[in-house]
mmCIF file of C-alpha atoms in Angstrom:
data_model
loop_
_atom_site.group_PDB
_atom_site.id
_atom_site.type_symbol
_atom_site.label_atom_id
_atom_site.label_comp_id
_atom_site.label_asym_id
_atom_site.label_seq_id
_atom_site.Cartn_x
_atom_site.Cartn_y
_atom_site.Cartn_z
ATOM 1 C CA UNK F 766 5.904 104.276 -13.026
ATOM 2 C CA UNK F 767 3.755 106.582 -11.371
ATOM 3 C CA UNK F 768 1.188 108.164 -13.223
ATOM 4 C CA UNK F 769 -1.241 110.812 -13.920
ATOM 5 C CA UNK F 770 -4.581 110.044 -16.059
ATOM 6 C CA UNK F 771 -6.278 113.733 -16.868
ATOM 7 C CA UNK F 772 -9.566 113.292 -18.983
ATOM 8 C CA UNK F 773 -12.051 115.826 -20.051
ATOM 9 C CA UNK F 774 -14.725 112.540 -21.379
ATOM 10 C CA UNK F 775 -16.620 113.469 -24.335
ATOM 11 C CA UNK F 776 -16.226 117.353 -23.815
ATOM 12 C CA UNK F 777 -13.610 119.783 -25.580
ATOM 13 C CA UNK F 778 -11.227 121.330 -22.955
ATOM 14 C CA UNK F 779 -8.251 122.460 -24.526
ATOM 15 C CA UNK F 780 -7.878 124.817 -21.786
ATOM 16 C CA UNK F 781 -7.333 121.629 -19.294
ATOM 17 C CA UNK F 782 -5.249 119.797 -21.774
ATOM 18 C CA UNK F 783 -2.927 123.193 -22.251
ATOM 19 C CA UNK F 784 -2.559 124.080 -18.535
ATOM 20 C CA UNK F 785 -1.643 120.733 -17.339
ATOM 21 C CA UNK F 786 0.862 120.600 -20.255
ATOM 22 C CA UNK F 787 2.895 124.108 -19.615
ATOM 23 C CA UNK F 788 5.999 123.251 -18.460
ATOM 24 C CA UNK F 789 4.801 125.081 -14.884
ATOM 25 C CA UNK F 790 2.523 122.140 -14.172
ATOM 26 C CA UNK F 791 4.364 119.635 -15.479
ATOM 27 C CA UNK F 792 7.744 120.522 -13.056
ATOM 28 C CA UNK F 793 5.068 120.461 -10.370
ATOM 29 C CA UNK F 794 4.216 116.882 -11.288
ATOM 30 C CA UNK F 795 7.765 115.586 -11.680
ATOM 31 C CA UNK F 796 8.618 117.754 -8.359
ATOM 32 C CA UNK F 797 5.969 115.346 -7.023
ATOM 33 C CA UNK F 798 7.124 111.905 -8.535
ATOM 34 C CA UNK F 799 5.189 111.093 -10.944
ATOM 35 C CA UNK F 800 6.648 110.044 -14.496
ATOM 36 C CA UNK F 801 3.816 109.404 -17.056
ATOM 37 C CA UNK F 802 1.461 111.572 -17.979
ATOM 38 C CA UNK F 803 -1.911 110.454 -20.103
ATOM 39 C CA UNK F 804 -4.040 112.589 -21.685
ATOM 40 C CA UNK F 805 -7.687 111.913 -22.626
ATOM 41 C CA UNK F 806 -8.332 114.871 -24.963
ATOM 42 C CA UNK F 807 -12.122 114.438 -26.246
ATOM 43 C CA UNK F 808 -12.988 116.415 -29.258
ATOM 44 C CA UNK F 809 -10.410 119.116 -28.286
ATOM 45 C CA UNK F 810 -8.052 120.681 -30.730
ATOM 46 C CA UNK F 811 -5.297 119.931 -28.865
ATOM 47 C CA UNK F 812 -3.459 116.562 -29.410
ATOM 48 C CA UNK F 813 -0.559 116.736 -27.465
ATOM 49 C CA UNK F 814 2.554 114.804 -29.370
ATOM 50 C CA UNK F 815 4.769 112.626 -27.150
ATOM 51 C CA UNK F 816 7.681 114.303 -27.322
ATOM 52 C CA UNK F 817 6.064 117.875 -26.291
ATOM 53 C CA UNK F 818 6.614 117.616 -22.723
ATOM 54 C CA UNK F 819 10.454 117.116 -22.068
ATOM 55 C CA UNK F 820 10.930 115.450 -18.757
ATOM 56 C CA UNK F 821 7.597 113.242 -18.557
ATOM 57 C CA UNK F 822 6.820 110.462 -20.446
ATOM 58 C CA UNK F 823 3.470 111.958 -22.580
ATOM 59 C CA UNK F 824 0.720 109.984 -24.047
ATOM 60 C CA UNK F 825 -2.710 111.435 -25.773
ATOM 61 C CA UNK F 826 -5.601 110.128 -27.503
ATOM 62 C CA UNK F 827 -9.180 111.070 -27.758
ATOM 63 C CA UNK F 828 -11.603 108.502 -27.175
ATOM 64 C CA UNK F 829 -11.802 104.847 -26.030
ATOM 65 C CA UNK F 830 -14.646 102.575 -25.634
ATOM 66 C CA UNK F 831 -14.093 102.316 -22.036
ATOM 67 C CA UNK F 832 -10.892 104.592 -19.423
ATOM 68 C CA UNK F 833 -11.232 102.295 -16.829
ATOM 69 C CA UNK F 834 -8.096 100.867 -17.231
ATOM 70 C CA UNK F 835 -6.518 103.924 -17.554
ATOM 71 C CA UNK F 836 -8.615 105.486 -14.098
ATOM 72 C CA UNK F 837 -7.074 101.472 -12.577
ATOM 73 C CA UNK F 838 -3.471 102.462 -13.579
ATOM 74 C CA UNK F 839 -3.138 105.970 -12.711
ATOM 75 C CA UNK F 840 -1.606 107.316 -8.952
ATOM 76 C CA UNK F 841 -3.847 110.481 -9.701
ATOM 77 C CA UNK F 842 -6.360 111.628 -11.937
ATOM 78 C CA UNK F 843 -7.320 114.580 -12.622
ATOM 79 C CA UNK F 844 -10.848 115.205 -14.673
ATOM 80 C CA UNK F 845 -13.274 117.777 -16.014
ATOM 81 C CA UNK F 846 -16.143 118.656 -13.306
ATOM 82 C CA UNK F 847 -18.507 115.925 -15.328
ATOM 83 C CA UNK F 848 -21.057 113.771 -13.138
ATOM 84 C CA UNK F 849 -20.224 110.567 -15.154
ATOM 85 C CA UNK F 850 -16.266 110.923 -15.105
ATOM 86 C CA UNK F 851 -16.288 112.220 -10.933
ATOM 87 C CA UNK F 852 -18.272 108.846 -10.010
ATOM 88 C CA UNK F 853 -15.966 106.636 -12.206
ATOM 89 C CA UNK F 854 -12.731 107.769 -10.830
ATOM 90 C CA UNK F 855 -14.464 108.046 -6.996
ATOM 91 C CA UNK F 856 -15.765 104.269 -7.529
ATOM 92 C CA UNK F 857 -12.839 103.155 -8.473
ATOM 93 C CA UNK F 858 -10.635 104.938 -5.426
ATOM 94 C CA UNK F 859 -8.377 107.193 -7.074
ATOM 95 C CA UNK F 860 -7.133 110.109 -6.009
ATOM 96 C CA UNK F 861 -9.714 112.992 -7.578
ATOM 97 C CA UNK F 862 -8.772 116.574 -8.819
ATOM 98 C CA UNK F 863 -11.550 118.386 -10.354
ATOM 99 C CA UNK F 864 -10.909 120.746 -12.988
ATOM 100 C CA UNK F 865 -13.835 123.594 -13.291
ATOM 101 C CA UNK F 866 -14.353 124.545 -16.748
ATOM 102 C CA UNK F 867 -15.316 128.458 -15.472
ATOM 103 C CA UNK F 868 -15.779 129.689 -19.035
ATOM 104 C CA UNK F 869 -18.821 127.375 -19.533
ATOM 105 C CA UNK F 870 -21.944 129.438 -18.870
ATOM 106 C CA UNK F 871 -24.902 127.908 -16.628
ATOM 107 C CA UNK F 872 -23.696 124.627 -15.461
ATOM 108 C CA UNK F 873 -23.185 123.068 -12.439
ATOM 109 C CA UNK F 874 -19.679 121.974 -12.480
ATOM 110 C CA UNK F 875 -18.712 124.340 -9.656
ATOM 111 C CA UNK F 876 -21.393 123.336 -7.385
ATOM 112 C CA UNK F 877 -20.774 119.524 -7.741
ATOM 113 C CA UNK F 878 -17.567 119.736 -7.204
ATOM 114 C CA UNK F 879 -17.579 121.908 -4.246
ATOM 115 C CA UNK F 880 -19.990 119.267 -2.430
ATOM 116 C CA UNK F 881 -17.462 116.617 -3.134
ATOM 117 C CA UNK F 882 -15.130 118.810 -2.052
ATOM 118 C CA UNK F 883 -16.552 119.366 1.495
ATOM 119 C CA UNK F 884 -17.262 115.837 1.970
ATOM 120 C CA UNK F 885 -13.515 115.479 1.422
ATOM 121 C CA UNK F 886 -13.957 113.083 -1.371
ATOM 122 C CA UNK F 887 -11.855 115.476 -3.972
ATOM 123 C CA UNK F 888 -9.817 118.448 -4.795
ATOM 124 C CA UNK F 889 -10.815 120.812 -7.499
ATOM 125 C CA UNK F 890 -9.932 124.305 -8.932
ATOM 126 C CA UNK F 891 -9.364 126.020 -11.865
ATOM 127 C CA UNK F 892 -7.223 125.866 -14.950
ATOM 128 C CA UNK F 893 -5.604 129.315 -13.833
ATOM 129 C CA UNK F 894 -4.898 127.592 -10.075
ATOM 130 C CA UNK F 895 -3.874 124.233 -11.490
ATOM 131 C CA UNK F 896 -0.143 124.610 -11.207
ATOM 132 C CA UNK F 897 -0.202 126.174 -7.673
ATOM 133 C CA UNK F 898 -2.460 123.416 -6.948
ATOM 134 C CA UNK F 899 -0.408 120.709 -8.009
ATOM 135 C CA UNK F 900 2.597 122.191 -5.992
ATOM 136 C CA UNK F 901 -0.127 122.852 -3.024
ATOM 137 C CA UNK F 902 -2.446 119.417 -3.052
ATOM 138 C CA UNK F 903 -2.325 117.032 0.018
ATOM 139 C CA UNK F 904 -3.800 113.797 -1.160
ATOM 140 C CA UNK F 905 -3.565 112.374 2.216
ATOM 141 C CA UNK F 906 -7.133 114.369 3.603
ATOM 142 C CA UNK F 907 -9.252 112.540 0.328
ATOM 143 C CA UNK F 908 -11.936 109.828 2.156
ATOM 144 C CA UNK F 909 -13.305 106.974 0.132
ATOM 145 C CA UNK F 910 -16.049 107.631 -1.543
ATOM 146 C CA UNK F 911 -17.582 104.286 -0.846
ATOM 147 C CA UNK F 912 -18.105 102.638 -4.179
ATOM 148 C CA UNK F 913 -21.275 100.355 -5.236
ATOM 149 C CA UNK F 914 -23.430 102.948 -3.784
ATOM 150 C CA UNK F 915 -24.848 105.222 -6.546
ATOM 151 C CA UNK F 916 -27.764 106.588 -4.184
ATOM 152 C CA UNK F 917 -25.240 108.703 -2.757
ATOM 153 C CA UNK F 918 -24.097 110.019 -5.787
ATOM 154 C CA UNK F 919 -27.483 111.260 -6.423
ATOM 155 C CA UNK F 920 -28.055 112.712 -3.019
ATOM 156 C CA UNK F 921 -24.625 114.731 -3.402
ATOM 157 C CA UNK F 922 -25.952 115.537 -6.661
ATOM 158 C CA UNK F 923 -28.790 116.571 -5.920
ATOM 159 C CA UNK F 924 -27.215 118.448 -2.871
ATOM 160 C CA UNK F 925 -25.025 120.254 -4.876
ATOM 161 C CA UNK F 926 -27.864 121.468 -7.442
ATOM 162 C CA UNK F 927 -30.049 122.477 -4.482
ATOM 163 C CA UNK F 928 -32.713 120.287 -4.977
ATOM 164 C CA UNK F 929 -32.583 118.581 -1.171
#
């Protein structure tokens, strides 16, 4: 059953949770193949209940002690512009789209993600461009980033922040 994992880690982003949940993004995801759809909600307010999305097979929680077998099961994932979550779904070789949580003030979501981006390792955008980039994405340009090899993860990081 092909799958979609969306987390937002430790965070709150009901925002996320909500716009990959209107009916919009979730014909976009069927429209695409995929079936199952499982939601890591944080501390959010939003707990999704399995029968609110009518054509997808919906599952929620909050918390786990560890996603990786939900990151190992999924087709795509797409995740909250976190350091932590990016290199967990990039080590493991998923397909990556980056949701930027623009409402947060100061952080460095946008920039990380935009490196990544460039170095063709993810998609990202918005929660107001998430539908049209669902219908939009092509999966196929996404290189490896190659696992094992957390010194790059810092350089990009510390690429993106404009410390190199």
């Amino acid at each position: 059953m092909k799958t979609v994992f969306v987390t937002v880690g430790t965070t709150s982003f009901d925002e996320l949770i909500h716009s990959i949940t209107c009916s919009e993004s979730v014909q976009a995801l069927k429209t695409r193949g995929y079936e199952r759809l499982v939601l890591q909600v944080g501390r959010g307010a939003l707990l999704p209940a399995a029968d609110s999305c009518p054509h997808i097979r919906l599952e929620a929680f909050r918390f786990k002690d560890s996603i990786a077998e939900d990151i190992k099961q999924a087709d795509l994932v797409i995740s909250h512009a976190g350091a932590g979550s990016c290199l967990e779904v990039l080590g493991a070789g998923k397909p990556l789209l980056v949701v930027v949580n623009d409402k947060l003030m100061d952080n460095h979501q946008l920039e990380l993600a935009a490196q990544l981006h460039m170095d063709s390792h993810l998609l990202y955008c918005t929660c107001s461009t998430l539908t049209q980039t669902l219908k939009s994405m092509d999966l196929s340009v996404l290189q490896p980033f190659l696992p094992g090899q957390p010194e790059n993860f810092a350089y990009f990081l510390d690429k993106a922040l404009g410390v190199r």
